[in-house]
Amino acid sequence: IIAMIAVLHVIVSHYAVGGGLFLAVETRHAWRTGNRDYLAYLKDHAWFFVLVTVVYGAVTGVGIWWTIGLASPLATETLIHTFVFGWAMEYVFFLVEVAAAFVFYYYWGRLQPRTHMAMGFIYAGAAWLSLVIITGVTSFMLNPGEWPRHRDFWVGFLNPQFVPQVLARTGGSFLLASLYIYLHASFRVKDSELRRLIAHRSTRPGLLGAILIVLGGVGWFLALP
C-alpha cells in the first residue's frame, strides 16, 4: 500500500515542480511575444495543473504519512524528530506554493503581466525548494552517511545521496512536465500551428530532464551504501 500510494504521489508531485516552472517560463514567453492563443492554452493548462497537483497531490501526500505511520510508527517518529526543522521549512514552502498557484490561476487576466509572471516564478521556486527539502529526507533513508555518529541535522540532510537525488528528481520533474503537457495538449488543442508550438516549446525541458536523470542516476548508483 505504501509503494502504491508513493508512486502515484511521486508521478504527480514531480509534475508539480516541472510543470510549475514550465508554466512560469512559457507564460513569460507568451506575454512577451503577444501570443494570445498560447496564453489561452496556458490558462487552460493551469486549471488542469492546479486540479491535479494541489488536490490529488495533497491527498496522496497525506496518504503516505498515514500508511507509513501505521506500518512503522517508530521509524516515522524518528524521521519527524530528526528533521523537524526541515519539515517546518517544507510546510512554509508548501503554503507559498498553494497561495501562489491559486493567485496565478484565479487572477489570470486581472493582474499586471509583470505581477502575474512573478507569481508563476514564486510558485516554481517554492516547489523546487520543497523538492530539495523532501529529497534530503528520502536520500537520508537510503544512505544516512555519517549521521549515526554525529546525530546532526545537516550531516543527515547533506548525505551522500542528496546531490544525485536532487539532480535525478529535478530531471524527472522536467521530463514528467513535458509528458503531461503532451497529454493535455493532445486532447485540448485543435489548431495545428499552436500544437506544433507547444510541442517545440515542451521538448527542451524534456531533453534537459533526461540528461539530469542520467547524471543523477549514475551518482545515485555510486552513492549506494
Short mmCIF file of C-alpha atoms in Angstrom, two decimals:
data_model
loop_
_atom_site.label_atom_id
_atom_site.label_comp_id
_atom_site.label_asym_id
_atom_site.label_seq_id
_atom_site.Cartn_x
_atom_site.Cartn_y
_atom_site.Cartn_z
CA ILE A 1 0.00 0.00 0.00
CA ILE A 2 2.87 2.38 0.81
CA ALA A 3 4.51 1.70 -2.56
CA MET A 4 1.27 2.15 -4.49
CA ILE A 5 0.40 5.49 -2.88
CA ALA A 6 4.00 6.74 -3.00
CA VAL A 7 4.41 6.00 -6.72
CA LEU A 8 1.12 7.71 -7.56
CA HIS A 9 2.15 10.70 -5.43
CA VAL A 10 5.62 11.00 -6.96
CA ILE A 11 4.25 10.97 -10.52
CA VAL A 12 2.11 13.99 -9.63
CA SER A 13 4.41 15.80 -7.18
CA HIS A 14 7.28 15.88 -9.67
CA TYR A 15 4.93 17.27 -12.30
CA ALA A 16 4.06 19.96 -9.76
CA VAL A 17 7.70 21.08 -9.81
CA GLY A 18 8.48 20.80 -13.52
CA GLY A 19 5.05 21.90 -14.68
CA GLY A 20 5.16 24.96 -12.45
CA LEU A 21 8.46 26.09 -13.93
CA PHE A 22 7.18 25.39 -17.44
CA LEU A 23 4.07 27.50 -16.86
CA ALA A 24 6.14 30.35 -15.44
CA VAL A 25 8.65 30.36 -18.31
CA GLU A 26 6.06 29.89 -21.04
CA THR A 27 3.68 32.50 -19.65
CA ARG A 28 6.53 35.00 -19.74
CA HIS A 29 7.30 33.95 -23.32
CA ALA A 30 3.66 34.30 -24.36
CA TRP A 31 3.30 37.73 -22.75
CA ARG A 32 6.50 39.00 -24.35
CA THR A 33 5.59 37.72 -27.82
CA GLY A 34 1.95 38.75 -27.53
CA ASN A 35 0.73 35.26 -28.44
CA ARG A 36 -2.87 35.32 -27.21
CA ASP A 37 -3.66 31.80 -28.40
CA TYR A 38 -0.72 30.39 -26.45
CA LEU A 39 -1.76 32.39 -23.37
CA ALA A 40 -5.26 30.94 -23.63
CA TYR A 41 -3.85 27.43 -23.77
CA LEU A 42 -1.54 28.07 -20.80
CA LYS A 43 -4.51 29.28 -18.75
CA ASP A 44 -6.38 26.12 -19.68
CA HIS A 45 -3.38 24.02 -18.70
CA ALA A 46 -3.02 25.96 -15.43
CA TRP A 47 -6.54 24.85 -14.42
CA PHE A 48 -5.59 21.22 -15.10
CA PHE A 49 -2.28 21.76 -13.27
CA VAL A 50 -3.89 23.19 -10.10
CA LEU A 51 -6.56 20.49 -10.04
CA VAL A 52 -4.08 17.61 -10.36
CA THR A 53 -1.20 18.88 -8.22
CA VAL A 54 -2.94 20.75 -5.41
CA VAL A 55 -5.94 18.44 -4.94
CA TYR A 56 -4.69 14.99 -5.94
CA GLY A 57 -1.09 15.67 -4.85
CA ALA A 58 -2.13 16.87 -1.39
CA VAL A 59 -4.44 13.90 -0.80
CA THR A 60 -1.82 11.32 -1.79
CA GLY A 61 0.83 13.17 0.27
CA VAL A 62 -1.33 12.81 3.36
CA GLY A 63 -1.91 9.19 2.36
CA ILE A 64 1.83 8.47 2.53
CA TRP A 65 2.07 9.78 6.10
CA TRP A 66 -1.00 7.79 7.09
CA THR A 67 0.31 4.50 5.69
CA ILE A 68 3.91 4.78 6.95
CA GLY A 69 2.62 5.85 10.37
CA LEU A 70 0.52 2.70 10.57
CA ALA A 71 3.17 0.39 9.11
CA SER A 72 6.19 1.67 11.03
CA PRO A 73 5.35 4.28 13.68
CA LEU A 74 8.80 4.29 15.35
CA ALA A 75 10.65 4.90 12.07
CA THR A 76 8.18 7.64 11.18
CA GLU A 77 8.66 9.24 14.60
CA THR A 78 12.44 9.17 14.08
CA LEU A 79 12.13 10.91 10.70
CA ILE A 80 9.93 13.62 12.23
CA HIS A 81 12.20 14.24 15.21
CA THR A 82 15.43 14.14 13.18
CA PHE A 83 14.22 16.57 10.52
CA VAL A 84 11.72 18.69 12.43
CA PHE A 85 13.46 21.88 11.21
CA GLY A 86 13.31 20.60 7.63
CA TRP A 87 9.62 19.72 7.91
CA ALA A 88 8.92 23.22 9.22
CA MET A 89 10.63 24.72 6.15
CA GLU A 90 8.77 22.30 3.89
CA TYR A 91 5.37 23.33 5.26
CA VAL A 92 6.22 27.01 4.74
CA PHE A 93 7.21 26.37 1.12
CA PHE A 94 4.08 24.29 0.59
CA LEU A 95 1.87 27.14 1.82
CA VAL A 96 3.69 29.52 -0.53
CA GLU A 97 3.15 27.05 -3.38
CA VAL A 98 -0.59 26.76 -2.80
CA ALA A 99 -1.09 30.52 -2.40
CA ALA A 100 0.99 31.36 -5.49
CA ALA A 101 -0.74 28.68 -7.59
CA PHE A 102 -4.19 29.97 -6.73
CA VAL A 103 -3.22 33.60 -7.37
CA PHE A 104 -1.53 32.61 -10.65
CA TYR A 105 -4.65 30.89 -11.95
CA TYR A 106 -7.61 32.71 -10.39
CA TYR A 107 -6.20 36.18 -11.03
CA TRP A 108 -5.24 35.40 -14.62
CA GLY A 109 -6.04 38.48 -16.69
CA ARG A 110 -6.69 40.61 -13.61
CA LEU A 111 -3.05 41.13 -12.64
CA GLN A 112 -0.48 43.15 -14.49
CA PRO A 113 1.66 40.85 -16.70
CA ARG A 114 4.78 41.51 -14.61
CA THR A 115 2.97 40.60 -11.36
CA HIS A 116 1.35 37.57 -12.97
CA MET A 117 4.71 36.28 -14.19
CA ALA A 118 6.22 36.91 -10.74
CA MET A 119 3.53 34.69 -9.16
CA GLY A 120 4.47 31.91 -11.56
CA PHE A 121 8.15 32.11 -10.68
CA ILE A 122 7.39 32.34 -6.94
CA TYR A 123 5.44 29.12 -7.24
CA ALA A 124 8.18 27.43 -9.28
CA GLY A 125 10.90 28.44 -6.80
CA ALA A 126 8.90 27.30 -3.76
CA ALA A 127 8.03 23.99 -5.45
CA TRP A 128 11.67 23.24 -6.30
CA LEU A 129 12.85 24.14 -2.79
CA SER A 130 10.15 21.83 -1.45
CA LEU A 131 11.59 19.06 -3.63
CA VAL A 132 15.09 19.78 -2.28
CA ILE A 133 13.97 19.51 1.34
CA ILE A 134 11.97 16.32 0.80
CA THR A 135 14.91 14.82 -1.10
CA GLY A 136 17.19 15.46 1.88
CA VAL A 137 14.93 13.18 3.91
CA THR A 138 14.35 10.47 1.29
CA SER A 139 18.06 10.30 0.47
CA PHE A 140 18.84 10.02 4.20
CA MET A 141 16.54 6.99 4.34
CA LEU A 142 18.69 5.29 1.69
CA ASN A 143 22.14 6.36 2.94
CA PRO A 144 22.39 8.33 6.22
CA GLY A 145 26.13 8.80 5.75
CA GLU A 146 27.88 9.95 8.95
CA TRP A 147 24.65 10.80 10.76
CA PRO A 148 24.71 7.76 13.14
CA ARG A 149 27.98 9.11 14.60
CA HIS A 150 27.19 12.84 14.70
CA ARG A 151 23.38 12.93 15.02
CA ASP A 152 23.44 16.40 13.41
CA PHE A 153 20.63 17.75 11.22
CA TRP A 154 22.88 18.99 8.41
CA VAL A 155 25.05 15.86 8.43
CA GLY A 156 21.93 13.78 7.90
CA PHE A 157 20.39 16.18 5.39
CA LEU A 158 23.53 16.60 3.25
CA ASN A 159 24.11 12.86 2.97
CA PRO A 160 25.97 11.12 0.08
CA GLN A 161 22.70 10.51 -1.80
CA PHE A 162 21.47 14.12 -1.55
CA VAL A 163 23.01 15.75 -4.65
CA PRO A 164 22.46 12.77 -7.00
CA GLN A 165 18.82 12.51 -5.96
CA VAL A 166 18.23 16.25 -6.35
CA LEU A 167 19.63 16.06 -9.90
CA ALA A 168 17.61 12.96 -10.79
CA ARG A 169 14.38 14.23 -9.26
CA THR A 170 14.74 17.64 -10.89
CA GLY A 171 15.28 15.88 -14.22
CA GLY A 172 12.27 13.69 -13.58
CA SER A 173 10.22 16.82 -12.90
CA PHE A 174 11.15 18.34 -16.26
CA LEU A 175 10.51 15.10 -18.13
CA LEU A 176 7.15 14.44 -16.47
CA ALA A 177 6.10 18.03 -17.14
CA SER A 178 6.71 17.53 -20.86
CA LEU A 179 4.71 14.30 -20.85
CA TYR A 180 1.77 15.88 -19.01
CA ILE A 181 1.82 18.80 -21.45
CA TYR A 182 1.84 16.43 -24.45
CA LEU A 183 -1.08 14.51 -22.93
CA HIS A 184 -3.13 17.58 -22.09
CA ALA A 185 -2.47 19.36 -25.40
CA SER A 186 -3.38 16.26 -27.42
CA PHE A 187 -6.94 16.50 -26.03
CA ARG A 188 -7.35 20.25 -25.71
CA VAL A 189 -5.57 21.83 -28.69
CA LYS A 190 -7.17 21.58 -32.13
CA ASP A 191 -5.13 24.21 -34.00
CA SER A 192 -2.17 22.52 -35.72
CA GLU A 193 0.06 25.60 -35.57
CA LEU A 194 -0.46 26.00 -31.82
CA ARG A 195 0.07 22.30 -31.31
CA ARG A 196 3.44 22.50 -33.11
CA LEU A 197 4.44 25.46 -30.95
CA ILE A 198 3.56 23.59 -27.75
CA ALA A 199 5.45 20.50 -28.91
CA HIS A 200 8.50 22.60 -29.77
CA ARG A 201 8.48 24.55 -26.50
CA SER A 202 7.94 21.50 -24.29
CA THR A 203 10.58 19.31 -25.93
CA ARG A 204 13.54 21.21 -24.48
CA PRO A 205 12.70 20.68 -20.79
CA GLY A 206 12.11 17.01 -21.58
CA LEU A 207 15.58 16.65 -23.11
CA LEU A 208 17.18 18.53 -20.21
CA GLY A 209 15.28 16.31 -17.80
CA ALA A 210 16.56 13.14 -19.49
CA ILE A 211 20.16 14.38 -19.18
CA LEU A 212 19.74 15.23 -15.48
CA ILE A 213 18.16 11.83 -14.80
CA VAL A 214 21.19 10.07 -16.31
CA LEU A 215 23.69 12.22 -14.39
CA GLY A 216 21.76 11.90 -11.14
CA GLY A 217 21.16 8.20 -11.70
CA VAL A 218 24.88 7.49 -12.06
CA GLY A 219 25.60 9.40 -8.86
CA TRP A 220 22.67 7.65 -7.17
CA PHE A 221 24.20 4.27 -8.03
CA LEU A 222 27.70 5.27 -6.94
CA ALA A 223 26.43 6.55 -3.59
CA LEU A 224 24.51 3.40 -2.73
CA PRO A 225 25.52 2.08 0.72
#
